[in-house]
XYZ file of C-alpha atoms in Angstrom:
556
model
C 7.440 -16.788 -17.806
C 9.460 -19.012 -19.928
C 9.727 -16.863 -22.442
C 11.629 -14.427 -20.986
C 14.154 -16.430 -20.576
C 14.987 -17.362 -24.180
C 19.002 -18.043 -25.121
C 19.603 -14.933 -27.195
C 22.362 -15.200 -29.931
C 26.009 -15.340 -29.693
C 26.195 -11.645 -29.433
C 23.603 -10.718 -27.233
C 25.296 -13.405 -24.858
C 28.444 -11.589 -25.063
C 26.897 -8.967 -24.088
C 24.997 -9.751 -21.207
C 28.243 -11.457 -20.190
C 30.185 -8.416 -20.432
C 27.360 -6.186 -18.704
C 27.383 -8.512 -15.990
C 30.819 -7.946 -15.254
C 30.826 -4.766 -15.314
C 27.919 -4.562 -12.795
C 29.764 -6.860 -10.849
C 33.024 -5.480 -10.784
C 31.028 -1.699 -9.651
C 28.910 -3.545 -6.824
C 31.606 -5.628 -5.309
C 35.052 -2.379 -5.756
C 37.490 -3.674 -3.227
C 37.453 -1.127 0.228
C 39.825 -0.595 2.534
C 39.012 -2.083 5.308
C 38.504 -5.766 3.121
C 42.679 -5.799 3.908
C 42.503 -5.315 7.724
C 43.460 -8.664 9.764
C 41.296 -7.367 12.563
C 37.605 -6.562 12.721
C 37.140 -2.921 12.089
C 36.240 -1.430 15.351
C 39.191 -3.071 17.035
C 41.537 -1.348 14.371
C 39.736 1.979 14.542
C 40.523 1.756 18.507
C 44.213 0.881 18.072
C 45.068 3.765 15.590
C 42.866 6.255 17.648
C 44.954 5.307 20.497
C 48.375 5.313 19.242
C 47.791 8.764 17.751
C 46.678 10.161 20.802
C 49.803 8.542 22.609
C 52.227 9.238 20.607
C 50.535 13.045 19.980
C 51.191 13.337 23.690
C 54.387 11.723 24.086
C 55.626 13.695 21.309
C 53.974 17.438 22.833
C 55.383 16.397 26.607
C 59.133 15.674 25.040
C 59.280 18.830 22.997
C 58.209 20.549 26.039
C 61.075 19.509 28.207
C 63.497 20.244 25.565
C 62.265 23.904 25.149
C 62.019 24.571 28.867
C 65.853 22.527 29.182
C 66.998 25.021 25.935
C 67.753 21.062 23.710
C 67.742 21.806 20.286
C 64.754 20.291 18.650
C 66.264 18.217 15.710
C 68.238 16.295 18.321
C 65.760 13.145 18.422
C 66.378 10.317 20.387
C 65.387 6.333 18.712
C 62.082 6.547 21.018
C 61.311 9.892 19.155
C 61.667 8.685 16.079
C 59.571 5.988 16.415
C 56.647 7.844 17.696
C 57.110 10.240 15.060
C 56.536 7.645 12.618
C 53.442 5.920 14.740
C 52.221 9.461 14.409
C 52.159 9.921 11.576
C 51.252 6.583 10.316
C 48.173 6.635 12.550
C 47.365 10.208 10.656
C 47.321 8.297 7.502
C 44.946 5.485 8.396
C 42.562 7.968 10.337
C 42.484 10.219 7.112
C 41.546 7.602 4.907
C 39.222 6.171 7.531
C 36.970 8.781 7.902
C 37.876 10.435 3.819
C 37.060 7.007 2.754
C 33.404 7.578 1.608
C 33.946 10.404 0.174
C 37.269 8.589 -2.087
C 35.330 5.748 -3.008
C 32.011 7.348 -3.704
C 33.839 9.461 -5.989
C 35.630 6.547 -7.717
C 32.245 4.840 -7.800
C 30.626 7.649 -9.264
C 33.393 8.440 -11.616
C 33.308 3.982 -12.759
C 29.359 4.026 -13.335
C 29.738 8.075 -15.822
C 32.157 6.088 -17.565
C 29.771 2.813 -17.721
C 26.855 4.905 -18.873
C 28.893 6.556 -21.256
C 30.301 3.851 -22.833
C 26.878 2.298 -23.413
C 25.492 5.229 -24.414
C 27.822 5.103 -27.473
C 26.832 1.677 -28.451
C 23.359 1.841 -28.308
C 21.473 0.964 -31.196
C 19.569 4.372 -31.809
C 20.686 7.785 -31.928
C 16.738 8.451 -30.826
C 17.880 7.786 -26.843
C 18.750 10.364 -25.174
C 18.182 9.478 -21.524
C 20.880 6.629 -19.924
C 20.793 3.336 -20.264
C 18.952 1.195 -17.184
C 21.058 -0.442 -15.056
C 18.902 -3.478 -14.397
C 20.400 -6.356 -16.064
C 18.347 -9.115 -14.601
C 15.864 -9.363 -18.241
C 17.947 -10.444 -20.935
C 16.195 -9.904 -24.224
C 16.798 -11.761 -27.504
C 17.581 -10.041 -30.618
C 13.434 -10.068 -31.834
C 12.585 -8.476 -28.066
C 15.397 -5.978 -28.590
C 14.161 -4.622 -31.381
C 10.638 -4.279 -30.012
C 11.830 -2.321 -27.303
C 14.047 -0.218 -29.531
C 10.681 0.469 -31.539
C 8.651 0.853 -27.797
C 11.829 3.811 -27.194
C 11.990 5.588 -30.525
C 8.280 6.051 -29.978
C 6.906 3.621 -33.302
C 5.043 0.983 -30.723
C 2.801 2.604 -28.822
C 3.574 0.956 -25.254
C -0.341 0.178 -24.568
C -0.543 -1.912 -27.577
C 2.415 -4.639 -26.536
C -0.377 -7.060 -25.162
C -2.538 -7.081 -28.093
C 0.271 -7.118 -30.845
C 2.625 -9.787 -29.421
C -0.240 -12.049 -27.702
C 1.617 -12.441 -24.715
C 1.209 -10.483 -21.489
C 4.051 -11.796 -19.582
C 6.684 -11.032 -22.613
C 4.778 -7.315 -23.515
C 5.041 -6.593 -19.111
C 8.647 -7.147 -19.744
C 9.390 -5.439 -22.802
C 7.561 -2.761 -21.240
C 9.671 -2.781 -18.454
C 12.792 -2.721 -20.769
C 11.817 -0.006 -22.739
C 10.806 2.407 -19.539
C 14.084 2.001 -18.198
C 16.028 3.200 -20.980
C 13.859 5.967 -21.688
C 14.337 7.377 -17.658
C 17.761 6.164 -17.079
C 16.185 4.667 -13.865
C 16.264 1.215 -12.773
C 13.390 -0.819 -11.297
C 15.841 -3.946 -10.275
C 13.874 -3.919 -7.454
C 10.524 -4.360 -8.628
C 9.615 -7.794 -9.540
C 8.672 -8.712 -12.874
C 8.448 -12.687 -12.889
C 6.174 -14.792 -10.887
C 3.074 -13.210 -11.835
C -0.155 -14.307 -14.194
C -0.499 -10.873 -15.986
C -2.426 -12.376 -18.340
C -5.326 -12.713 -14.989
C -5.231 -8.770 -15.142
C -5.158 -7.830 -19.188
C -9.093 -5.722 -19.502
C -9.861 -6.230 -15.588
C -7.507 -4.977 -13.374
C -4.434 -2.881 -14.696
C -2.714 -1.474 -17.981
C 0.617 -1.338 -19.082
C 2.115 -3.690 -16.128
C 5.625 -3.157 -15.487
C 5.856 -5.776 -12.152
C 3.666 -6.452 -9.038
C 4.260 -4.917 -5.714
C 4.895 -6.850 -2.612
C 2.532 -6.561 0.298
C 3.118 -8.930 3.018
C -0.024 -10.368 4.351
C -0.306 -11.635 8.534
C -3.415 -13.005 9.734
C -5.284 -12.200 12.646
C -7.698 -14.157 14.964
C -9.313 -16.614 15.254
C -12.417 -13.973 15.408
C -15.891 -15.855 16.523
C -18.441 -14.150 14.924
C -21.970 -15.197 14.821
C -20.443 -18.725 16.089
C -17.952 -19.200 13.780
C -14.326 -18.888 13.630
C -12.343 -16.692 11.181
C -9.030 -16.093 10.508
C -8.872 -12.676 8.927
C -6.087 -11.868 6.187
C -4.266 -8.739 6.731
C -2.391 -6.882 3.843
C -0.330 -4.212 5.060
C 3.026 -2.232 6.108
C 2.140 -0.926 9.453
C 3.790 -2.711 12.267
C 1.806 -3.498 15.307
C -1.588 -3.378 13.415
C -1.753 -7.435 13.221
C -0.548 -7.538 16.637
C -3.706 -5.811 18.222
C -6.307 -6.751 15.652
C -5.462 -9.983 16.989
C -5.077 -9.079 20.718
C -8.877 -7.819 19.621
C -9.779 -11.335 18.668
C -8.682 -12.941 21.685
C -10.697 -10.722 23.854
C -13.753 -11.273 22.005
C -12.773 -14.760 22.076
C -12.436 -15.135 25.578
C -15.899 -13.310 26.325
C -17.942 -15.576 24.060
C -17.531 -14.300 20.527
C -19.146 -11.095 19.036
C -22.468 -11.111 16.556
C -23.814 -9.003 13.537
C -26.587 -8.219 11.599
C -26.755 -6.757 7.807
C -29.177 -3.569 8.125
C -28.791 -3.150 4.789
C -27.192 -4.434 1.070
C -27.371 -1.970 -1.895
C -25.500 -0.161 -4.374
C -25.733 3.642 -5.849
C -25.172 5.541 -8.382
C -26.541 8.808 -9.153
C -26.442 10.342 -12.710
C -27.303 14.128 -13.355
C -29.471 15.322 -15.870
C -29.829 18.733 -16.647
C -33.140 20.682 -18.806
C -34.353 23.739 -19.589
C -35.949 25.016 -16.865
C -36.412 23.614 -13.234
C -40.381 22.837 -13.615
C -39.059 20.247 -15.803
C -36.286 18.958 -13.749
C -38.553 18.726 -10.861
C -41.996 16.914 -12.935
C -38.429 14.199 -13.806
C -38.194 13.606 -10.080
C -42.191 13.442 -9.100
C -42.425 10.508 -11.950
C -39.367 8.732 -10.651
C -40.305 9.197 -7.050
C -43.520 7.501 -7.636
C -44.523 4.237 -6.669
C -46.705 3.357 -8.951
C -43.738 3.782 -11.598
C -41.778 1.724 -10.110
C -42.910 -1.458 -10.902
C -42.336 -0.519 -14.870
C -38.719 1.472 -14.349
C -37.511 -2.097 -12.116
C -38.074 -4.047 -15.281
C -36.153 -1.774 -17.097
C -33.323 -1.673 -14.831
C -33.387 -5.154 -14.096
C -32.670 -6.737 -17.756
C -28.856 -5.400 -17.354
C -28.386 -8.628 -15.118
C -29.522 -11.583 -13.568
C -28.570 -10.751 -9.768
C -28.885 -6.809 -10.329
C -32.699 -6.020 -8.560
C -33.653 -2.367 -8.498
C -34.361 -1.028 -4.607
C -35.169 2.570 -4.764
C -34.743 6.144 -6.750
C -33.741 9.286 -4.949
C -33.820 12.562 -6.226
C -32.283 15.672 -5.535
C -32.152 18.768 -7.558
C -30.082 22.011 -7.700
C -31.766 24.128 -9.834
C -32.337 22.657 -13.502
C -30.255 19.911 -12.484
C -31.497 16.420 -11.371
C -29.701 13.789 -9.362
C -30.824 10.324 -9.648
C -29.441 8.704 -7.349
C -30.940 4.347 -7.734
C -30.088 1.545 -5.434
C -29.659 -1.716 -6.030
C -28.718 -5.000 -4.959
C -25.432 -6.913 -6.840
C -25.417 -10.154 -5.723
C -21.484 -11.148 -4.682
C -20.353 -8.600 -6.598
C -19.011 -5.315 -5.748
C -21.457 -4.082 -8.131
C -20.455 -0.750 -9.771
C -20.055 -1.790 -12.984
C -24.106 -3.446 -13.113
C -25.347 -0.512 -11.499
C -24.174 1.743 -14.236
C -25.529 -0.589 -16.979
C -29.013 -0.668 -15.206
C -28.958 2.774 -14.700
C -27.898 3.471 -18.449
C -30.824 1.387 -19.690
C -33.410 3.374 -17.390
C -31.786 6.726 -18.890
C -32.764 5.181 -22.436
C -35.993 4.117 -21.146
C -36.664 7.641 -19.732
C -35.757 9.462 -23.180
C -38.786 8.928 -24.652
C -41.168 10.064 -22.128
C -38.325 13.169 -21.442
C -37.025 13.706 -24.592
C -35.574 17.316 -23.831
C -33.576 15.621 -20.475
C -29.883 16.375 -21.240
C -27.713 13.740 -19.841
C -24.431 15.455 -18.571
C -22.908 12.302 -16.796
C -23.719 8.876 -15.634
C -22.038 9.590 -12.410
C -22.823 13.419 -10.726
C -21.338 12.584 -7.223
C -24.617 11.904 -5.703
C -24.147 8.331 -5.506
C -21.174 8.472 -3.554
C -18.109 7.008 -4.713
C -14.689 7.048 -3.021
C -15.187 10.160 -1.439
C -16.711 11.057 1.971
C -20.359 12.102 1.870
C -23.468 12.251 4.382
C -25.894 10.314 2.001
C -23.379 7.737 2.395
C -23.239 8.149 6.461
C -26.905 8.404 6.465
C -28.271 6.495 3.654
C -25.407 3.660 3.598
C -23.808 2.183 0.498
C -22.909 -1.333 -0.216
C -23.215 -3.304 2.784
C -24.285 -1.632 6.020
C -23.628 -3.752 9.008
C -24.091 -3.346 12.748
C -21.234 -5.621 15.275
C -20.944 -5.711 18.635
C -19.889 -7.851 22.190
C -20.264 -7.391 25.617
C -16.138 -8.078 26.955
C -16.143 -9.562 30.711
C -14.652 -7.514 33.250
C -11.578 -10.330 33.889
C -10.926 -9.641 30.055
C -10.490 -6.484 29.954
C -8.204 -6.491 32.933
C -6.104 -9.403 31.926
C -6.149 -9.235 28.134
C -6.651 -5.642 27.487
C -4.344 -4.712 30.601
C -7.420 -1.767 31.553
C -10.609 -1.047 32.847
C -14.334 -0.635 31.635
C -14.288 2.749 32.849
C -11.714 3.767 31.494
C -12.542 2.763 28.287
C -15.684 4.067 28.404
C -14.779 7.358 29.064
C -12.205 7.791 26.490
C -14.531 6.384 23.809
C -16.572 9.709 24.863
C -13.628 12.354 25.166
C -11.865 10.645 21.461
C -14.294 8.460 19.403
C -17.725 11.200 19.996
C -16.530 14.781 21.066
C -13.332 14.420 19.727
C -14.785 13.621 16.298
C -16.959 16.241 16.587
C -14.907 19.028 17.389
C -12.947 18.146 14.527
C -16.312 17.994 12.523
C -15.557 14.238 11.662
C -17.789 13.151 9.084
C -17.975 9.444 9.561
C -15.345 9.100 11.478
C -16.170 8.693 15.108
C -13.524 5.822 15.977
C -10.003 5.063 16.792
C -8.829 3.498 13.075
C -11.706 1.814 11.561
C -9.753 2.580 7.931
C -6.746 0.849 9.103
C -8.165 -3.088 9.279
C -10.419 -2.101 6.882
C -7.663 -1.535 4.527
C -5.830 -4.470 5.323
C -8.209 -6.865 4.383
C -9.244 -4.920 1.178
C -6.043 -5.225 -0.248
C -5.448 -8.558 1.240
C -9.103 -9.992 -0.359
C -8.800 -7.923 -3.865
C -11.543 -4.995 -2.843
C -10.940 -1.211 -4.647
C -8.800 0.254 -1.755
C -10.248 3.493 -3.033
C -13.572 2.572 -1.761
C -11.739 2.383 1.813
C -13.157 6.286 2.282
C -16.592 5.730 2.709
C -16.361 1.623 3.910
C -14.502 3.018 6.712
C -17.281 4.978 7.666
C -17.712 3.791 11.650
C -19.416 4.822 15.284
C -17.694 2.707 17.716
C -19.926 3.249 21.066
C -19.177 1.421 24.220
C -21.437 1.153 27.538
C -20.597 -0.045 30.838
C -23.618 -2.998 31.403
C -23.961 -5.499 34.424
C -23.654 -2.930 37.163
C -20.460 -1.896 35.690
C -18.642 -4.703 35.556
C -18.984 -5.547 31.765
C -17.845 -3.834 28.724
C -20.786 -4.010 25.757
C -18.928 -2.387 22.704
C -20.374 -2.060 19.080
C -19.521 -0.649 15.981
C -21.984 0.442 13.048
C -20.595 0.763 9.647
C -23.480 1.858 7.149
C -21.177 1.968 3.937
C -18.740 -1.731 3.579
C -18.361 -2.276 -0.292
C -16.850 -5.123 -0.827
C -17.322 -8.215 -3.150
C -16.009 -11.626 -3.566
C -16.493 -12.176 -7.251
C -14.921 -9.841 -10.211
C -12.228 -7.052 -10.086
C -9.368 -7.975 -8.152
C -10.637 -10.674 -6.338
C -9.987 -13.549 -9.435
C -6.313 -13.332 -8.549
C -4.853 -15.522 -7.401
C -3.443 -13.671 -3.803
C -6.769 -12.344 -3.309
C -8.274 -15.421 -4.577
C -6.681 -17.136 -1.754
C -7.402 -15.092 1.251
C -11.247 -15.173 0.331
C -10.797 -19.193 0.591
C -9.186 -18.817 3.840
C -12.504 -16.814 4.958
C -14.628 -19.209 3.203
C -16.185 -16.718 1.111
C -14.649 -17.443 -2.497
C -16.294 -16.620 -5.649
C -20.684 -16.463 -5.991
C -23.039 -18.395 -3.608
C -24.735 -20.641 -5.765
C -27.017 -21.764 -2.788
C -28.001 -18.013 -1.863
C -26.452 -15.331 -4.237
C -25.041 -12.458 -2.321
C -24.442 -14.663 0.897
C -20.924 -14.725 0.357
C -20.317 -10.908 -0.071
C -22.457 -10.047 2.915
C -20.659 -12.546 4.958
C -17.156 -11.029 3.787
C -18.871 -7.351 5.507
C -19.563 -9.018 8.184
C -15.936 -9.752 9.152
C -14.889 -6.930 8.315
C -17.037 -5.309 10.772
C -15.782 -8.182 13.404
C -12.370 -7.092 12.324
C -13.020 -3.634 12.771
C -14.824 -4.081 16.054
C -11.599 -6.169 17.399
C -8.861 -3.300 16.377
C -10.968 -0.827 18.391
C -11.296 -2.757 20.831
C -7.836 -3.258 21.218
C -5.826 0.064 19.805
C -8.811 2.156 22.347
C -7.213 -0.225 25.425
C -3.274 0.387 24.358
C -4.343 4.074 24.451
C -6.746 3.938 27.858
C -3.469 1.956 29.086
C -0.583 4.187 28.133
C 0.837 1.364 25.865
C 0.956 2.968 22.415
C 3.912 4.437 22.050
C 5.738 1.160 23.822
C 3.946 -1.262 21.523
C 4.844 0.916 18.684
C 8.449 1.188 19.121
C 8.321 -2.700 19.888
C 6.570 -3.478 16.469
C 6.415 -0.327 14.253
C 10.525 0.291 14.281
C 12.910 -1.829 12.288
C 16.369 -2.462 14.489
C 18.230 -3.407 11.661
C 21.194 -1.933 10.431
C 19.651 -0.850 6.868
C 23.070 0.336 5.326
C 24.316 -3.453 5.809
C 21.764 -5.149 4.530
C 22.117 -2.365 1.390
């Protein structure tokens, strides 16, 4: 990010230097209270004191001279003086509590005659909207006039990357140009510190800055007899906390243990003909087995680790949804599902050359949105975790009991899903660790609707001593190779997990293992959040870890 910190000429230097000052001089206007020789409250007490004295002194005096018939311009010295306290304590206690309202107005009144002075020395009459207020990218004279060109609308803003060569410099330019044309400032976005040229054709357009997500960890989770320590991305105090709370019950009752049901991919084009005969003598040859053999070869040439599973069809009228299944390898996987499926659509032109192709995706498959054939069928990894928690865990860790637990699985997780006609959703917050270590690990968040599909059941076992809790989670997509999971965040918290990049040993070993923990992960929030609840210790731990107790305005 060198570059963006070229020395510009003289000029622009001037210019920077008298922008800064300005900014400074607006962010740092003297107050009021800066003169006080004693800390604020203590003044404020003193003056709201004296007034009242002195107000009383003042009303008791006058008083005795009206009732005593003394004419009330005959003051004594002691009068006098609290006349003046008076009304010097008036003073301070107006501009004490007018002082926002002064000094917001002078501030207000400084920056309309900042914008307006650099509104008449910009370089095009084309702006119309304020300058940006951001001066923390200085550009040199050759950037300045991109940006200028980026405003007046002659660069088109997509095309920075490809016609300078250089992501970092075009994300800043970019940036440059979208604050001038707003008028709004995105000081607090950060720009440097960031490979953008990791995410130019893979992962985002037109990058103005990265967001900042702060990661915690949570564990160690023993899974299948091995430890993890599972990255958490997220915002939400007190979700760390109990995943890991989670972890240390499982832990302490011997560790908890998966198996993959299932590992495939969808996606479902529709096809449309003339009439529905035809539609449905499309799904007969495609639901036939002894086509199958010729349409996996087909589908199978789009990649090396892409293996053709199964067709599925479903029609609604003259319509046809295809819906094929297939295993990726470590990848996610949408992107070689589409190609095999494209090449299979070729393929299946010339036997059904009337077969109207309306769209490679018709919602059967389904993606990033909640559907039963995803519930039922599963999508991407499905994945079955559970543990049987002791009975001195759950009392000493979880601070409950087994039946307890088990009961309000059964009022919340089963009926309580089904009243509300949950589809998928019969748990406490499956979508919330399931989030957090999608973001953390580069997965689509998106694809957090249907890999958040969860039944979290729990049984009382040993003559009712024991806790055996599971969860089954038929739709985890997640991959450890492409998208965002080559940067170098992401790329980071899959080496913590141990599942970075492809398997060369076992291909698809390393994204199946990643489902795994998730499911682990999953399995230890329930366990936990379901216990808080049971408990009566949500709304404590929340206020403990979910609310900030700092003074926000001072650290403003």
């Amino acid at each position: 990010m060198d570059l963006h910190r070229r020395p510009p000429h003289a000029a622009a230097d001037d210019g920077a230097i008298h922008h800064k000052k300005r900014r400074d001089s607006s962010t740092s206007s003297p107050k009021a209270s800066d003169a006080l020789p004693l800390p604020l409250y203590l003044t404020n007490a003193i003056f709201f004191t004296l007034f009242f004295s002195v107000a009383y002194f003042l009303l008791h005096r006058w008083r005795d001279k009206i009732r005593s018939h003394t004419p009330l311009h005959v003051v004594t010295l002691s009068e006098i003086a609290a006349i003046f306290s008076l009304i010097a304590s008036f003073i301070y206690l107006l501009g004490f509590f007018g002082i926002d309202f002064v000094q917001s107005f002078i501030s207000r009144a400084s920056h309309d005659s900042w914008d307006l002075d650099d509104a008449v020395t910009a370089p095009s009459p084309a702006i119309t909207k304020l300058p940006s207020r951001d001066t923390s990218i200085i550009f040199s004279e050759d950037d300045e006039e991109i940006v200028n060109s980026v405003v007046e609308g002659v660069t088109p803003s997509y095309a920075l990357e490809s016609r300078l060569g250089d992501c970092g410099r075009a994300a800043a330019i970019r940036r440059g140009a979208l604050q001038r044309l707003t008028g709004r400032s995105l000081e607090g976005l950060p720009l440097e510190g960031f490979d953008y040229d990791s995410i130019l054709g893979q992962c985002c357009e037109m990058p103005v800055g990265y967001v900042q997500i702060p990661v915690g960890v949570a564990g160690p989770l023993l899974l299948d007899g091995f430890e993890y320590t599972v990255p958490m991305a997220t915002t939400e105090g007190c979700l760390v906390a109990s995943t890991n709370r989670g972890c240390k019950a499982i832990y302490a009752s011997g560790g908890a243990s998966s198996v993959v049901l299932r590992d495939c991919m969808s996606r479902a084009p529709v096809v449309r003909f003339s009439t529905a005969k035809r539609a449905a003598q499309l799904k007969f040859f495609l639901e036939d087995p002894l086509n199958f053999d010729t349409l996996s070869l087909v589908f199978n040439r789009s990649s090396r680790f892409a293996r053709l599973q199964g067709i599925q069809c479903a029609m609604a009228g003259k319509n046809a949804y295809l819906r094929f299944t297939c295993s990726t390898g470590d990848a996610m996987g949408m992107n070689m599902v589409s190609k095999g499926v494209q090449n299979v659509l070729d393929f299946l032109q010339n036997d059904f050359p009337d077969m109207d192709v309306i769209g490679i995706s018709g919602n059967y498959c389904s993606d990033k949105k909640p559907a039963a054939v995803n519930w039922i069928e599963g999508r991407g990894k499905s994945v079955v975790c559970e543990a049987i928690i002791k009975e001195e865990v759950v009392q000493k860790v979880l601070k409950t009991n087994v039946s307890a637990l088990v009961e309000l699985n059964m009022l919340k997780n089963l009926a309580g899903s089904a009243v509300a006609g949950a589809l998928g959703g019969f748990n406490a917050h499956a979508s919330n660790i399931v989030s957090a270590i999608f973001i953390a690990t580069g997965q689509d968040p998106a694809q957090n609707v249907e890999s958040s599909h969860c039944i979290t059941m729990m049984e009382a076992i040993n003559d009712g001593r024991d806790l055996h809790i599971s969860v089954t989670m038929p739709s985890i997509e997640v991959g450890t190779v492409g998208g965002g999971t080559q940067l170098a965040s992401q790329s980071a918290c899959l080496n913590l997990l141990g599942v970075k990049g492809a398997s060369k040993e076992s291909p698809g070993s390393n994204s199946r293992l990643l489902a795994t923990i998730v499911a682990g992960s999953v399995l230890a929030g329930e366990l936990s959040l379901m216990s808080a609840i049971a408990a009566g210790q949500l709304v404590n731990s929340h206020m403990k870890y979910n609310r900030s107790s700092k003074d926000v305005t001072k650290i403003s």
